[in-house]
Amino acid sequence: MNTSYAQLAHALQPEIILADGAVLVIAFDLIFGRHRPLATRLAASLALGALTLVAAFIASVFVGPIGGFYGESFVLDSFALATRGGVIVLALLTLGVAAGAKVMRNPAEYVALILFATTGFTLMAAANHLLIAFASLELASLSLYLLAGFDKDRRESAEAGLKYFLLGALATAFLLFGFSLIYGMTGELALPRIAAVLAQCGMSPLPALALVMVMVAFGFKAAAAPFHLWAPDAYEGAPTPSAALIASASKLAGFTLFTRLLWPGLGALAGDSSHALNPGGWITIVVLLAGASLLIGNLAALAQTNLRRLLAYSAIAHAGVMMLGVVTASLAGPGPLFYYLFTYGIATAGAFGVIAVLERNGGCQKITDLAGLSRRSPLLAGTLAIFILSLAGIPPLAGFFGKFTFFALMLRIGGIASPTGALTLLAIALSAVSLYYYLVVLKQALVEPFASEKPTRIHVPAATALTLLAATALIIGLGLCPSLLLTFF
Amino acid sequence: MNLLPCTIYLSFAGAVLALVAGMKSSAAARAVALLTAVSSWGIALYAAFGFTPSSEFLTLVNVPWIPQFGINYHLASDGISLTLLVLTGLAATCGVLFSWNIEERTGEFFAFYLALIGGVYGVFLSADAFVFFVFYEIAIVPKYFLIANWGSTNRQYGAMKLALYSFAGSALVLAGLLWIYSTGYASSFGLDQLAQGAATLSQGAQITVFALLFTGFAVLAGMFPFHTWAPTGHVAAPTGASMLLAGVVMKLGAYGCLRVAMPLLPAGLDFWQPVIAGLAITGILYAGLVALVQDDFKFVIGYSSVSHMGFVLLGLAAANPSAVAGAVLQMFSHGVIAGLLFAVVGRMVYERTHTRQLDELKKLPLHRLLPFAAVVFVIAGLASMGMPGFSGFPAELTILIGVWNYSAILGVLAALGVFIAAAFTLRVIQVSFFGQSGSRAVAQSSDAAHNHPLPPITWPEKTGAFLLLAATLLIGLKPDLLLDWIVPSLQSPLMKVIFHGGAR
């Protein structure tokens, strides 16, 4: 195996910066923050964390696309590079959300955990080897479990953390079992070699079993139906910035990891995508997961009265659409998939940012808690409208173009009469259905008057205001010029 | 001509400006809105004066937008789009004038209003199906907020219903467009490339895709049985918004049918022609009869809109040059007349009497209390009935001639529709404005009226009414002004395939 530690250290500079930054945040708080108020400690930790992320972003640009390294265990192609940059940007948004959220105990640990999770995400983006994929996924997941249960003053947070952890651990077990079967069949751990071996032996019951195991884990990580049940509880109970991170950066990294695992690694087992219901490939499973997620996500969202649960079901529906992106990645490359994941992450993190600020000003659980928002804070109402409309897929916002490309590519794969075509039509029809629940949210925020006579103004912290405006600018800018991202691939 | 795309940018910029100005004062927001609407109308008129009719679909802008998917930002214009652009400018200007009394969140109102206008201009100028769809969807969202925030009676229901119908329609359109693009292996979303792609589809696929596209657009044009959003939406909307809804937004649907669905899939048109014609005629007669028995003044106008848009769809379905030209003329004519009717009902009458119930209006001698409104409404009613001298007459006549050539029975039924329109219009004029016309009753109630005089008609209302009346009279007396633009445009290579026998 051609291993060069110098090259490894060079390529993993962003990860090194992130991990060091996390330690630094804790150390700084330990030395200087002991007897200061929580808000000050939070501000200092957030500032350090943001600096770390910016440094990591610059480092990842500086490293550039260098292809496979460390004996093909990692790969830094344009997809990995984009995801690396994307998760760092989304983590930065999360810090902005945290700046406006309720102040919790131990702020430094919280920020450090976000940085550790980001380290896991960036490693997931570059992993090209089963063990590295698994280790980085676990680093990210363990950090996320802790983040979900971090608010020790609220029982719901503990419940969210525990539920997320138990189901996540189960999924991990499935994944490990699947990986061990793949290793047992092929005798290889690096994805390119696995692909080379699989290309010769093809499909048989053993790889099929491995596929099912892997797909269960994938379904869980992506919150795709029928493995979605953790999502509404986790979104509802977790501290708002944690929910933002789970919904945005974790999705992006997870889909990148699994897309890389499925196409370059297990591409030989994909099956014929134009006849997806012919048994014989993982595309069949992806198509089934997508259909179930679209149906359950969109229909269950119609019945929600809790804003966070509504966003969770919307996330499940979006996971269904993202699955379409995984299928079409063979046709148009990962560009459209990354575009969708990234812009979806921005919109969701932004929506959670608005929720976080509201939470600090009297709570925001029910959708009706949004009533009168346009009077109480035009900034929050305006940015929320942009995020929600982007999630709903209204042009010219970014959410529309992402969906549009998937639909066009799906139809091109198998024509209209194939299962992929039928799934696309289902997705288009359900996107019209989804408008209802998104409009219900906007109705409360922009139309309904505030419950009491005198609406109280909401103060938005400067850092959060800046974050929300930056996210809005990204949603509009990337929506108007999708080529900015697509030319990167 | 080359300035036309500025109508779009100007409207969106005006929307942002109005929002900012609204934070300072309502008057500033109004001024910004009026200035924006008038200047984009001015651009459209300027282009119209310099327009030499030809069959060319004149490209205004064509730059690559998303080259990865062959999407170009392609704007173009011909006589048909020019007609509708001028209408949009007129309706937008008058809509602002009739929204002069909006005091609550004025800046936001005009921001949504101008964003809607910008989307409408964009649709009428698009020559690329993707661009068309983007503007089409942009126009939907502001409608919801205009109605839900500033509307009246049952506004949230009306707004949601309208938005969901519109989005369901646009989902059908999206499915149809993607179907052509993907399975026809079109190289881009340009209308001409899509037409080539569509020609490679199988006969059955063409018929199905046409059904998707046409139904999707026709929902917005108020085609029976997908028209039910229109009366509730129009009634719930604030006056300025209902003028826009009836005046230009319903035209978006009809324009989509004419510009996208029909030229792309002539084979589909061939197949569905009798069905569309049947639905159109049902819409004309059914909505007319429903309008005849309404108790609510605004519902009468709402259903009359559906009935008149039926003529547009019937003209399109007949698919011969006369009928289609008439349909475009009727789009213009109905845009003006419906705007006028909604202005009288929503602004002049309802906001002064605070009732739209016909039996309550009957007790008021409105022709004494609001003589200006009465005169305007009588004239608008005559125009709406299709009296010679007003724009409705040449439009409906051209359609009827074209339809007669297609099918005599349909022609007779459509003529019956004109009679029904006359019946419900006369009834509503009589009941609402002249309910109390006996001399004693008038004397009594005018005493009462002296105690509670209604506020006088203001200058913005008068200006708006004069503009709309002038437009309907001008086109009524000289329909060739518009027909000279429209008829040559129908002979362009893309459009002429819709006529019978022209199938590829």
Coordinates of N, CA, C and O in Angstrom, one line a residue, chain B residues 203-212 214-215 265-279 317 406:
Chain B
Q203 N -47.5 9.0 -30.6 CA -48.8 9.6 -30.7 C -49.5 9.7 -29.3 O -50.0 10.7 -28.8
G204 N -49.5 8.5 -28.6 CA -50.2 8.5 -27.3 C -49.5 9.4 -26.3 O -50.2 10.1 -25.6
A205 N -48.2 9.4 -26.3 CA -47.5 10.3 -25.4 C -47.8 11.7 -25.7 O -48.0 12.5 -24.8
Q206 N -47.8 12.1 -27.0 CA -48.2 13.5 -27.3 C -49.5 13.9 -26.8 O -49.7 15.0 -26.2
I207 N -50.5 13.0 -26.9 CA -51.8 13.3 -26.5 C -51.9 13.4 -24.9 O -52.5 14.3 -24.4
T208 N -51.1 12.5 -24.2 CA -51.1 12.6 -22.8 C -50.5 13.9 -22.3 O -50.9 14.6 -21.4
V209 N -49.3 14.2 -22.9 CA -48.6 15.4 -22.5 C -49.4 16.6 -22.7 O -49.4 17.6 -21.9
F210 N -50.1 16.7 -23.9 CA -50.9 17.8 -24.2 C -52.0 18.0 -23.1 O -52.3 19.1 -22.6
A211 N -52.6 16.8 -22.7 CA -53.6 16.9 -21.6 C -53.0 17.5 -20.4 O -53.6 18.4 -19.7
L212 N -51.8 17.1 -20.0 CA -51.2 17.6 -18.8 C -51.0 19.1 -18.9 O -51.3 19.9 -18.1
F214 N -52.2 21.4 -21.1 CA -53.3 22.2 -21.4 C -54.2 22.3 -20.1 O -54.6 23.4 -19.7
T215 N -54.4 21.2 -19.4 CA -55.2 21.3 -18.2 C -54.5 22.1 -17.2 O -55.1 23.0 -16.5
L265 N -47.6 20.7 -29.2 CA -48.2 19.4 -29.4 C -49.4 19.5 -30.3 O -50.6 19.2 -29.8
P266 N -49.3 19.8 -31.6 CA -50.5 19.9 -32.4 C -51.3 18.6 -32.5 O -52.5 18.7 -32.6
A267 N -50.6 17.5 -32.4 CA -51.3 16.2 -32.5 C -52.2 16.1 -31.3 O -53.4 15.6 -31.4
G268 N -51.8 16.5 -30.1 CA -52.6 16.5 -28.9 C -53.8 17.4 -29.1 O -54.9 17.1 -28.7
L269 N -53.5 18.6 -29.6 CA -54.6 19.5 -29.8 C -55.7 18.9 -30.7 O -56.9 19.0 -30.4
D270 N -55.3 18.2 -31.8 CA -56.2 17.6 -32.7 C -57.1 16.6 -31.9 O -58.3 16.6 -32.2
F271 N -56.5 15.8 -31.0 CA -57.2 14.8 -30.4 C -58.2 15.4 -29.4 O -59.3 15.0 -29.2
W272 N -57.8 16.4 -28.6 CA -58.5 16.9 -27.5 C -59.5 18.0 -27.9 O -60.3 18.5 -27.1
Q273 N -59.4 18.5 -29.1 CA -60.1 19.7 -29.6 C -61.6 19.6 -29.2 O -62.1 20.6 -28.6
P274 N -62.3 18.5 -29.5 CA -63.8 18.5 -29.1 C -64.0 18.6 -27.6 O -64.9 19.3 -27.2
V275 N -63.1 17.9 -26.9 CA -63.3 17.9 -25.4 C -63.1 19.4 -24.9 O -64.0 19.9 -24.1
I276 N -62.1 20.0 -25.3 CA -61.8 21.4 -24.8 C -63.0 22.3 -25.2 O -63.5 23.1 -24.4
A277 N -63.4 22.2 -26.5 CA -64.5 23.0 -26.9 C -65.8 22.8 -26.1 O -66.5 23.7 -25.7
G278 N -66.0 21.5 -25.8 CA -67.2 21.1 -25.0 C -67.1 21.7 -23.6 O -68.0 22.3 -23.1
L279 N -65.9 21.6 -23.0 CA -65.7 22.2 -21.6 C -65.8 23.7 -21.7 O -66.4 24.3 -20.8
A317 N -59.8 26.6 -28.8 CA -60.2 25.2 -29.1 C -60.6 25.1 -30.6 O -60.3 24.1 -31.3
Y406 N -65.9 26.2 -37.3 CA -65.5 24.9 -36.8 C -66.7 24.0 -36.6 O -66.7 22.8 -36.9

